[in-house]
Short mmCIF file of C-alpha atoms and ligand atoms in Angstrom, two decimals:
data_model
loop_
_atom_site.label_atom_id
_atom_site.label_comp_id
_atom_site.label_asym_id
_atom_site.label_seq_id
_atom_site.Cartn_x
_atom_site.Cartn_y
_atom_site.Cartn_z
CA MET B 1 -65.28 95.06 -97.72
CA ALA B 2 -68.72 96.35 -98.73
CA SER B 3 -71.87 94.57 -97.63
CA GLU B 4 -73.83 92.39 -100.09
CA PRO B 5 -76.31 95.24 -100.83
CA GLY B 6 -73.22 97.34 -101.66
CA ILE B 7 -72.11 94.70 -104.15
CA GLU B 8 -75.54 94.52 -105.73
CA THR B 9 -75.73 98.30 -106.22
CA ALA B 10 -72.23 98.50 -107.69
CA ALA B 11 -72.86 95.46 -109.92
CA ALA B 12 -76.17 96.85 -111.20
CA ASP B 13 -74.42 100.07 -112.13
CA LEU B 14 -71.61 98.20 -113.94
CA ARG B 15 -74.22 96.12 -115.80
CA ARG B 16 -76.03 99.21 -117.01
CA ARG B 17 -72.76 100.59 -118.30
CA LEU B 18 -71.81 97.31 -119.98
CA ALA B 19 -75.25 97.11 -121.64
CA GLY B 20 -74.86 100.71 -122.82
CA ARG B 21 -71.50 99.92 -124.43
CA LEU B 22 -72.79 96.73 -126.06
CA GLU B 23 -75.67 98.72 -127.51
CA GLU B 24 -73.43 101.54 -128.74
CA ASP B 25 -71.17 99.02 -130.44
CA GLY B 26 -74.14 97.44 -132.19
CA TRP B 27 -74.05 94.05 -130.45
CA LEU B 28 -77.23 94.62 -128.42
CA ARG B 29 -80.04 95.50 -130.77
CA SER B 30 -83.28 94.85 -128.86
CA PRO B 31 -84.65 96.20 -125.59
CA THR B 32 -85.53 92.69 -124.40
CA TRP B 33 -81.93 91.44 -124.58
CA ARG B 34 -80.71 94.74 -123.09
CA ALA B 35 -83.06 94.15 -120.15
CA ALA B 36 -81.57 90.65 -119.73
CA VAL B 37 -77.99 91.99 -119.68
CA GLU B 38 -79.02 94.60 -117.10
CA ALA B 39 -80.70 91.97 -114.93
CA VAL B 40 -78.38 88.93 -114.95
CA PRO B 41 -75.62 89.20 -112.31
CA ARG B 42 -72.52 87.97 -114.21
CA HIS B 43 -70.55 88.19 -110.94
CA VAL B 44 -72.58 85.32 -109.48
CA PHE B 45 -71.39 83.16 -112.41
CA LEU B 46 -67.77 84.29 -112.11
CA PRO B 47 -66.74 84.18 -108.45
CA ARG B 48 -63.32 82.93 -109.62
CA PHE B 49 -61.63 82.93 -113.02
CA TYR B 50 -58.29 83.39 -114.77
CA ARG B 51 -56.91 86.32 -116.73
CA GLU B 52 -54.08 86.08 -119.21
CA SER B 53 -50.93 87.64 -117.86
CA ASP B 54 -49.17 90.22 -120.04
CA THR B 55 -45.72 89.01 -119.01
CA PRO B 56 -43.76 88.07 -122.14
CA GLY B 57 -42.84 84.41 -122.69
CA VAL B 58 -44.98 81.34 -122.14
CA THR B 59 -48.71 82.21 -121.96
CA THR B 60 -49.65 82.28 -118.30
CA TRP B 61 -53.03 82.84 -116.66
CA GLU B 62 -53.35 84.38 -113.21
CA PRO B 63 -56.15 83.50 -110.84
CA VAL B 64 -58.69 86.23 -110.07
CA ALA B 65 -61.05 86.04 -107.11
CA ARG B 66 -62.79 88.60 -104.96
CA GLU B 67 -60.79 87.47 -101.93
CA ALA B 68 -57.48 87.88 -103.77
CA VAL B 69 -57.85 91.09 -105.83
CA GLY B 70 -60.47 92.92 -103.75
CA GLN B 71 -64.13 93.37 -104.44
CA GLU B 72 -63.88 96.49 -106.59
CA GLU B 73 -61.29 95.11 -109.02
CA TRP B 74 -63.02 91.72 -109.23
CA LEU B 75 -66.39 93.33 -110.05
CA ARG B 76 -64.80 95.70 -112.55
CA LEU B 77 -63.18 92.78 -114.40
CA VAL B 78 -66.37 90.69 -114.32
CA TYR B 79 -68.29 93.43 -116.09
CA THR B 80 -65.75 94.11 -118.83
CA ASP B 81 -66.37 92.70 -122.30
CA GLU B 82 -63.88 89.85 -121.89
CA THR B 83 -63.93 86.08 -122.03
CA TRP B 84 -62.87 84.77 -118.63
CA THR B 85 -61.48 81.27 -118.47
CA THR B 86 -62.72 79.18 -115.57
CA GLN B 87 -61.11 75.78 -116.22
CA PHE B 88 -58.05 74.28 -117.94
CA ASP B 89 -57.46 70.77 -119.27
CA GLY B 90 -60.81 69.61 -117.90
CA ARG B 91 -59.48 69.80 -114.32
CA ASP B 92 -60.83 71.97 -111.53
CA ALA B 93 -58.39 74.24 -109.71
CA ASP B 94 -57.93 74.14 -105.96
CA TRP B 95 -59.29 77.61 -105.23
CA ARG B 96 -58.18 77.47 -101.58
CA ASP B 97 -54.67 77.95 -102.93
CA PRO B 98 -54.93 79.00 -106.58
CA LYS B 99 -51.76 79.10 -108.66
CA PRO B 100 -50.96 80.70 -112.02
CA VAL B 101 -51.48 78.30 -114.93
CA SER B 102 -49.31 77.79 -118.01
CA ASN B 103 -48.91 75.15 -120.72
CA ALA B 104 -52.59 74.35 -120.44
CA ALA B 105 -55.63 74.54 -122.70
CA PRO B 106 -58.78 76.40 -121.59
CA THR B 107 -61.72 73.98 -121.34
CA SER B 108 -64.43 76.20 -119.85
CA SER B 109 -65.11 79.92 -119.71
CA SER B 110 -67.66 82.68 -119.64
CA THR B 111 -67.66 83.96 -123.21
CA MET B 112 -67.23 87.70 -123.78
CA PRO B 113 -70.64 89.40 -123.42
CA SER B 114 -70.50 91.04 -126.89
CA LEU B 115 -70.26 87.63 -128.55
CA VAL B 116 -72.90 86.13 -126.25
CA VAL B 117 -75.46 88.86 -126.96
CA ARG B 118 -74.64 89.03 -130.65
CA MET B 119 -75.39 85.30 -130.91
CA LEU B 120 -78.56 85.67 -128.86
CA GLU B 121 -79.74 88.48 -131.15
CA ASP B 122 -78.90 86.30 -134.20
CA LEU B 123 -80.87 83.42 -132.70
CA ASP B 124 -84.04 85.38 -133.43
CA VAL B 125 -86.13 84.10 -130.51
CA HIS B 126 -89.70 85.10 -129.81
CA GLU B 127 -92.02 84.74 -126.86
CA GLY B 128 -93.23 81.17 -126.40
CA MET B 129 -90.21 79.53 -128.07
CA ASN B 130 -87.99 76.92 -126.44
CA VAL B 131 -84.21 76.74 -126.79
CA LEU B 132 -81.58 74.03 -126.50
CA GLU B 133 -78.17 75.38 -125.46
CA VAL B 134 -75.06 73.23 -125.86
CA GLY B 135 -72.17 74.26 -123.55
CA THR B 136 -73.66 75.62 -120.32
CA GLY B 137 -70.23 76.71 -119.06
CA THR B 138 -70.66 79.13 -116.17
CA GLY B 139 -74.40 79.37 -116.92
CA TYR B 140 -74.28 83.11 -117.73
CA SER B 141 -75.69 82.78 -121.27
CA THR B 142 -78.23 80.24 -119.95
CA ALA B 143 -79.39 82.84 -117.42
CA LEU B 144 -79.80 85.50 -120.12
CA MET B 145 -82.07 83.12 -122.04
CA CYS B 146 -84.02 82.25 -118.88
CA HIS B 147 -84.57 85.95 -118.28
CA ARG B 148 -85.79 86.46 -121.85
CA LEU B 149 -87.91 83.32 -122.36
CA GLY B 150 -88.58 81.94 -118.87
CA SER B 151 -86.60 79.11 -117.25
CA GLU B 152 -89.07 76.45 -118.43
CA ALA B 153 -88.23 77.26 -122.05
CA VAL B 154 -84.48 76.65 -121.64
CA MET B 155 -82.67 73.31 -121.82
CA SER B 156 -78.89 73.46 -121.44
CA ILE B 157 -76.32 70.66 -121.82
CA GLU B 158 -72.82 70.66 -120.32
CA THR B 159 -70.37 67.81 -120.75
CA ASP B 160 -68.31 68.49 -117.59
CA GLU B 161 -69.95 67.46 -114.32
CA GLY B 162 -68.13 69.96 -112.07
CA VAL B 163 -68.75 72.85 -114.46
CA ALA B 164 -72.43 71.87 -114.68
CA ARG B 165 -72.76 71.69 -110.88
CA ARG B 166 -71.34 75.19 -110.40
CA ALA B 167 -73.57 76.54 -113.18
CA ARG B 168 -76.63 75.01 -111.52
CA GLU B 169 -75.72 76.65 -108.19
CA ALA B 170 -75.13 80.07 -109.76
CA LEU B 171 -78.35 79.84 -111.78
CA SER B 172 -80.38 78.94 -108.75
CA ARG B 173 -78.75 81.72 -106.65
CA SER B 174 -79.81 84.14 -109.38
CA GLY B 175 -83.37 82.81 -109.38
CA TYR B 176 -83.25 80.77 -112.61
CA THR B 177 -84.26 77.12 -112.91
CA PRO B 178 -83.66 75.92 -116.49
CA HIS B 179 -83.48 72.21 -117.38
CA LEU B 180 -79.82 71.24 -117.03
CA VAL B 181 -78.31 68.06 -118.39
CA VAL B 182 -74.79 66.65 -118.00
CA ALA B 183 -74.03 64.91 -121.30
CA ASP B 184 -72.34 65.20 -124.67
CA GLY B 185 -74.38 67.88 -126.42
CA ARG B 186 -73.82 66.21 -129.79
CA ALA B 187 -76.74 63.92 -128.92
CA GLY B 188 -79.02 66.88 -128.15
CA HIS B 189 -81.66 66.00 -125.58
CA LEU B 190 -84.63 64.08 -126.88
CA ASP B 191 -86.73 64.56 -123.74
CA GLY B 192 -87.19 68.28 -124.36
CA ALA B 193 -87.45 68.07 -128.19
CA PRO B 194 -88.56 69.47 -130.51
CA TYR B 195 -86.79 72.81 -130.08
CA ASP B 196 -87.44 76.09 -131.87
CA ARG B 197 -83.82 77.15 -131.52
CA LEU B 198 -80.44 75.49 -130.84
CA ILE B 199 -77.39 77.51 -129.83
CA ALA B 200 -73.94 76.03 -129.19
CA THR B 201 -71.20 77.84 -127.31
CA CYS B 202 -68.44 75.37 -128.09
CA GLY B 203 -67.11 74.64 -131.57
CA PHE B 204 -67.86 71.49 -133.57
CA ARG B 205 -66.12 69.84 -136.53
CA ASN B 206 -69.49 69.15 -138.12
CA ILE B 207 -73.18 69.49 -137.30
CA PRO B 208 -74.36 66.65 -135.04
CA LEU B 209 -77.19 64.86 -136.84
CA ALA B 210 -79.30 64.62 -133.67
CA TRP B 211 -79.65 68.41 -133.84
CA LEU B 212 -81.28 68.14 -137.27
CA ASP B 213 -83.82 65.70 -135.87
CA GLN B 214 -84.55 67.69 -132.71
CA VAL B 215 -84.99 71.19 -134.15
CA LEU B 216 -88.37 72.00 -135.71
CA PRO B 217 -88.65 72.75 -139.44
CA GLY B 218 -88.14 76.50 -139.80
CA GLY B 219 -86.04 76.46 -136.62
CA VAL B 220 -82.52 77.82 -136.26
CA ILE B 221 -79.23 76.08 -135.39
CA LEU B 222 -76.57 78.64 -134.46
CA THR B 223 -73.10 77.26 -133.83
CA THR B 224 -69.45 77.73 -134.57
CA LEU B 225 -67.68 75.21 -136.76
CA ARG B 226 -64.01 74.64 -136.26
CA GLY B 227 -61.11 72.45 -137.20
CA TRP B 228 -57.83 71.52 -135.58
CA MET B 229 -55.96 74.34 -137.29
CA ARG B 230 -58.46 77.16 -136.81
CA SER B 231 -62.08 78.20 -136.39
CA LEU B 232 -64.23 78.27 -139.51
CA GLY B 233 -66.63 80.70 -137.87
CA LEU B 234 -70.22 81.16 -136.86
CA VAL B 235 -72.91 79.56 -138.97
CA LYS B 236 -76.67 80.05 -138.83
CA LEU B 237 -78.64 77.15 -140.30
CA ILE B 238 -82.36 77.06 -141.00
CA VAL B 239 -83.82 73.60 -140.63
CA THR B 240 -86.05 72.42 -143.46
CA GLY B 241 -87.32 68.92 -142.78
CA ASP B 242 -84.40 66.52 -142.76
CA SER B 243 -81.73 68.99 -143.86
CA ALA B 244 -80.49 72.41 -142.80
CA SER B 245 -78.71 75.16 -144.67
CA GLY B 246 -77.37 78.63 -144.02
CA TRP B 247 -74.51 81.13 -144.18
CA PHE B 248 -71.35 81.88 -142.23
CA SER B 249 -71.09 85.29 -140.59
CA GLU B 250 -68.73 87.99 -141.87
CA ASP B 251 -66.04 87.40 -139.23
CA ASP B 252 -64.89 84.13 -137.72
CA PRO B 253 -65.50 84.09 -133.97
CA SER B 254 -63.91 81.16 -132.26
CA PHE B 255 -65.02 78.89 -129.42
CA MET B 256 -63.15 76.10 -127.70
CA ILE B 257 -63.66 72.83 -129.55
CA ALA B 258 -66.13 70.27 -128.16
CA ARG B 259 -64.24 68.05 -125.71
CA GLN B 260 -64.94 64.88 -127.64
CA GLN B 261 -63.57 66.35 -130.87
CA ASP B 262 -60.23 67.72 -129.73
CA ALA B 263 -57.27 66.87 -131.96
CA PRO B 264 -55.50 63.59 -131.17
CA GLU B 265 -52.34 64.13 -129.14
CA SER B 266 -50.09 62.55 -131.73
CA LEU B 267 -49.41 64.69 -134.78
CA GLY B 268 -48.58 61.54 -136.75
CA MET B 269 -45.38 60.24 -138.30
CA ILE B 270 -42.75 62.79 -139.27
CA PRO B 271 -41.67 61.80 -142.82
CA GLY B 272 -38.07 60.87 -143.58
CA PRO B 273 -35.97 63.09 -145.89
CA ASP B 274 -36.51 60.87 -148.95
CA ASP B 275 -40.22 60.12 -148.46
CA GLY B 276 -42.81 61.38 -150.93
CA THR B 277 -42.64 63.17 -154.26
CA GLU B 278 -41.47 66.72 -154.79
CA ARG B 279 -42.68 69.64 -156.89
CA LYS B 280 -42.51 73.41 -156.87
CA ALA B 281 -45.24 74.84 -154.64
CA THR B 282 -47.56 77.55 -155.97
CA TYR B 283 -48.23 78.86 -152.47
CA GLY B 284 -45.98 78.89 -149.42
CA PRO B 285 -46.96 78.09 -145.82
CA ASP B 286 -48.35 81.60 -145.25
CA ILE B 287 -51.68 80.33 -146.67
CA LEU B 288 -52.00 78.35 -143.43
CA THR B 289 -52.13 81.51 -141.33
CA SER B 290 -53.49 84.41 -143.38
CA SER B 291 -57.20 84.84 -142.80
CA GLY B 292 -59.06 83.89 -146.04
CA PRO B 293 -56.53 81.32 -147.33
CA ALA B 294 -56.33 79.72 -143.87
CA PHE B 295 -60.10 79.23 -143.89
CA MET B 296 -59.67 77.46 -147.25
CA THR B 297 -56.79 75.26 -146.10
CA GLN B 298 -58.78 74.23 -143.01
CA LEU B 299 -61.63 73.17 -145.33
CA ALA B 300 -59.31 71.35 -147.72
CA MET B 301 -57.34 69.44 -145.06
CA PRO B 302 -59.83 68.87 -142.21
CA ASP B 303 -57.68 66.30 -140.40
CA ALA B 304 -54.33 68.06 -140.70
CA ARG B 305 -52.14 70.16 -138.39
CA PHE B 306 -48.85 71.90 -139.01
CA PHE B 307 -45.69 73.13 -137.35
CA SER B 308 -42.40 74.64 -138.51
CA MET B 309 -38.87 73.67 -137.54
CA PRO B 310 -35.39 73.91 -139.02
CA VAL B 311 -34.14 70.87 -140.93
CA ASP B 312 -30.44 69.92 -140.79
CA GLY B 313 -29.47 73.30 -139.41
CA GLY B 314 -31.08 75.03 -142.43
CA PRO B 315 -34.08 77.38 -142.55
CA ASP B 316 -37.50 76.46 -141.20
CA SER B 317 -39.52 73.86 -143.09
CA THR B 318 -43.26 73.59 -142.48
CA PHE B 319 -44.63 70.12 -141.83
CA VAL B 320 -48.32 69.52 -142.54
CA LEU B 321 -49.40 66.18 -141.09
CA ASP B 322 -52.68 64.31 -141.31
CA SER B 323 -52.56 61.79 -138.46
CA GLY B 324 -55.71 60.03 -139.71
CA THR B 325 -54.31 58.93 -143.07
CA ASP B 326 -50.58 59.38 -142.36
CA SER B 327 -50.39 61.82 -145.28
CA PHE B 328 -47.88 64.65 -145.20
CA ALA B 329 -46.67 67.73 -147.01
CA VAL B 330 -43.32 69.35 -146.19
CA LEU B 331 -42.64 72.88 -147.46
CA THR B 332 -39.06 74.00 -147.82
CA PRO B 333 -37.95 77.47 -148.93
CA THR B 334 -35.92 77.75 -152.14
CA ASP B 335 -34.17 80.74 -153.73
CA ASN B 336 -37.33 81.77 -155.54
CA GLY B 337 -40.28 80.30 -153.62
CA TRP B 338 -41.18 76.99 -152.03
CA GLN B 339 -40.70 73.32 -152.78
CA VAL B 340 -43.28 70.84 -151.48
CA ARG B 341 -42.75 67.14 -150.79
CA GLN B 342 -45.96 65.11 -150.40
CA GLY B 343 -46.71 61.52 -149.47
CA GLY B 344 -49.42 59.21 -148.16
CA PRO B 345 -52.88 58.53 -149.53
CA ARG B 346 -53.92 62.25 -149.63
CA ARG B 347 -51.97 64.89 -151.53
CA LEU B 348 -52.53 67.50 -148.82
CA TRP B 349 -50.85 70.45 -150.49
CA ASP B 350 -52.57 69.77 -153.84
CA ALA B 351 -55.92 69.99 -152.01
CA ALA B 352 -54.90 73.14 -150.11
CA GLU B 353 -53.61 74.93 -153.22
CA SER B 354 -56.66 74.01 -155.27
CA ALA B 355 -58.97 75.41 -152.54
CA VAL B 356 -57.01 78.66 -152.32
CA ALA B 357 -56.97 78.99 -156.14
CA THR B 358 -60.77 78.59 -156.22
CA TRP B 359 -61.08 81.26 -153.54
CA GLU B 360 -58.94 83.64 -155.59
CA GLU B 361 -60.91 82.91 -158.77
CA TYR B 362 -64.02 84.00 -156.90
CA GLY B 363 -62.43 87.32 -155.91
CA SER B 364 -61.03 86.40 -152.47
CA PRO B 365 -64.42 86.59 -150.68
CA SER B 366 -64.94 86.90 -146.93
CA THR B 367 -66.45 84.03 -144.93
CA ALA B 368 -69.91 85.59 -145.42
CA ALA B 369 -69.81 84.27 -149.03
CA PHE B 370 -69.72 80.69 -147.72
CA GLY B 371 -72.53 78.54 -146.45
CA VAL B 372 -73.19 75.07 -145.10
CA THR B 373 -75.74 72.42 -146.01
CA VAL B 374 -76.17 69.35 -143.83
CA SER B 375 -78.34 66.28 -144.15
CA HIS B 376 -78.10 62.70 -142.99
CA GLU B 377 -76.30 61.90 -146.25
CA ALA B 378 -73.66 64.66 -146.42
CA GLN B 379 -72.32 67.84 -144.83
CA VAL B 380 -70.67 70.39 -147.09
CA VAL B 381 -69.38 73.93 -147.00
CA TRP B 382 -70.12 75.74 -150.28
CA LEU B 383 -69.03 78.98 -151.86
CA GLY B 384 -71.58 81.40 -153.34
CA ASN B 385 -74.61 79.11 -153.37
CA PRO B 386 -75.43 75.52 -152.42
CA ASN B 387 -74.48 74.36 -155.94
CA GLY B 388 -71.17 76.27 -155.97
CA PRO B 389 -67.73 74.78 -155.22
CA GLN B 390 -67.94 72.46 -152.20
CA TRP B 391 -65.75 71.01 -149.49
CA PRO B 392 -66.98 68.20 -147.19
CA LEU B 393 -66.96 68.66 -143.44
CA PRO B 394 -65.27 65.78 -141.62
CA SER B 395 -67.71 63.03 -140.70
C1 SAM X 401 -67.13 78.65 -123.93
S1 SAM X 401 -67.78 77.63 -122.70
C2 SAM X 401 -69.48 78.07 -122.59
C3 SAM X 401 -69.77 79.48 -122.25
C4 SAM X 401 -71.11 79.64 -121.60
N1 SAM X 401 -72.19 79.55 -122.54
C5 SAM X 401 -71.14 80.88 -120.74
O1 SAM X 401 -71.82 81.84 -121.09
O2 SAM X 401 -70.51 80.84 -119.71
C6 SAM X 401 -67.92 76.07 -123.55
C7 SAM X 401 -68.46 74.95 -122.70
O3 SAM X 401 -68.80 73.87 -123.54
C8 SAM X 401 -68.60 72.68 -122.81
N2 SAM X 401 -68.56 71.57 -123.75
C9 SAM X 401 -67.50 71.13 -124.50
N3 SAM X 401 -67.87 70.08 -125.25
C10 SAM X 401 -69.18 69.86 -124.98
C11 SAM X 401 -70.13 68.91 -125.44
N4 SAM X 401 -69.78 67.98 -126.33
N5 SAM X 401 -71.39 68.97 -124.95
C12 SAM X 401 -71.75 69.91 -124.04
N6 SAM X 401 -70.89 70.81 -123.56
C13 SAM X 401 -69.63 70.80 -124.03
C14 SAM X 401 -67.29 72.95 -122.09
O4 SAM X 401 -67.12 72.08 -120.99
C15 SAM X 401 -67.47 74.42 -121.69
O5 SAM X 401 -67.98 74.52 -120.40
#
């Protein structure tokens, strides 16, 4: 095994190459962020992680560590443009005897560098600004910001104590000393406020109001919004006094949902065969999964989830269940389309179909045609402009 100086030389070379690729692909746009990518040793933040196995069947993740796969392979993987998961189900692995993981949900990771730097570029920071980061994770993105703005200017919040401890160690080994807080980032951190910029690297169902109060007027809040069915995407809000407003990006990058906002375990009551009222459906269940319509159905049914299963030995029906209100919609195929049966206080499929119809009327736009306005009174996603068609974010 090579000596530590050997590692540093090889890692520096891999970093230069990674930075070159990120620049070629258009993610890295400024020399200052390129310098940060070339300087921050991602391998110090990723001594151990998991990679998804390509074996067919149940999704399985295999442990990767320098000791197990060899230094060269470990370093090569660290400096690829991949998200590497570091924790599942909020539990830390026993790395003395790591095992493959399946049937588990990732709860911490080092986000793929292209997404990290793209968000940092979008954040539009300048010398002398301070930043609040929500979701320290491994600390890699925190370190990039420390390199760019100075450690004093960076406050980072992580909800998981073990994750935060490892990030602190890696940051200090790399020579960075940002302010680190173990807490629920939805409350922001009043002690360091006001902030010029706020960046979140986990997804939220709505914009926490504390962020509005802690970011300066003219400041930026950059976060992903997401629901229990899918991500809504990345939104960049400009704060103006006691409200904030801004647009979604063209694509819909996805982050793991904030721990405190994960979907409840129970999907809710499965309706009986005679429950609810039936009608012919205009759209079938494919609107739940095809890109634009799925964005609309997530907006229209913020508390719902769905699954498909055969009923009475027949073809698959799709069950859409809202565990909050015990509302349901069941879609069953017919000879010439779909039949929907709905019940409970919310007509879920009516709301979903109306949202998709509006989207079609407006020419099936991409997510970049949508924006968000938040204030202490209301949080809405709008189409076209702040006075266009609106859908509330869950409170
Ligand atoms: C995708 S990872 C962060 C990636 C990180 N920025 C990096 O570069 O390594 C998301 C992190 O958000 C943390 N998290 C989840 N909910 C949170 C919350 N409410 N407040 C603060 N951190 C949270 C998770 O524990 C996880 O470590």
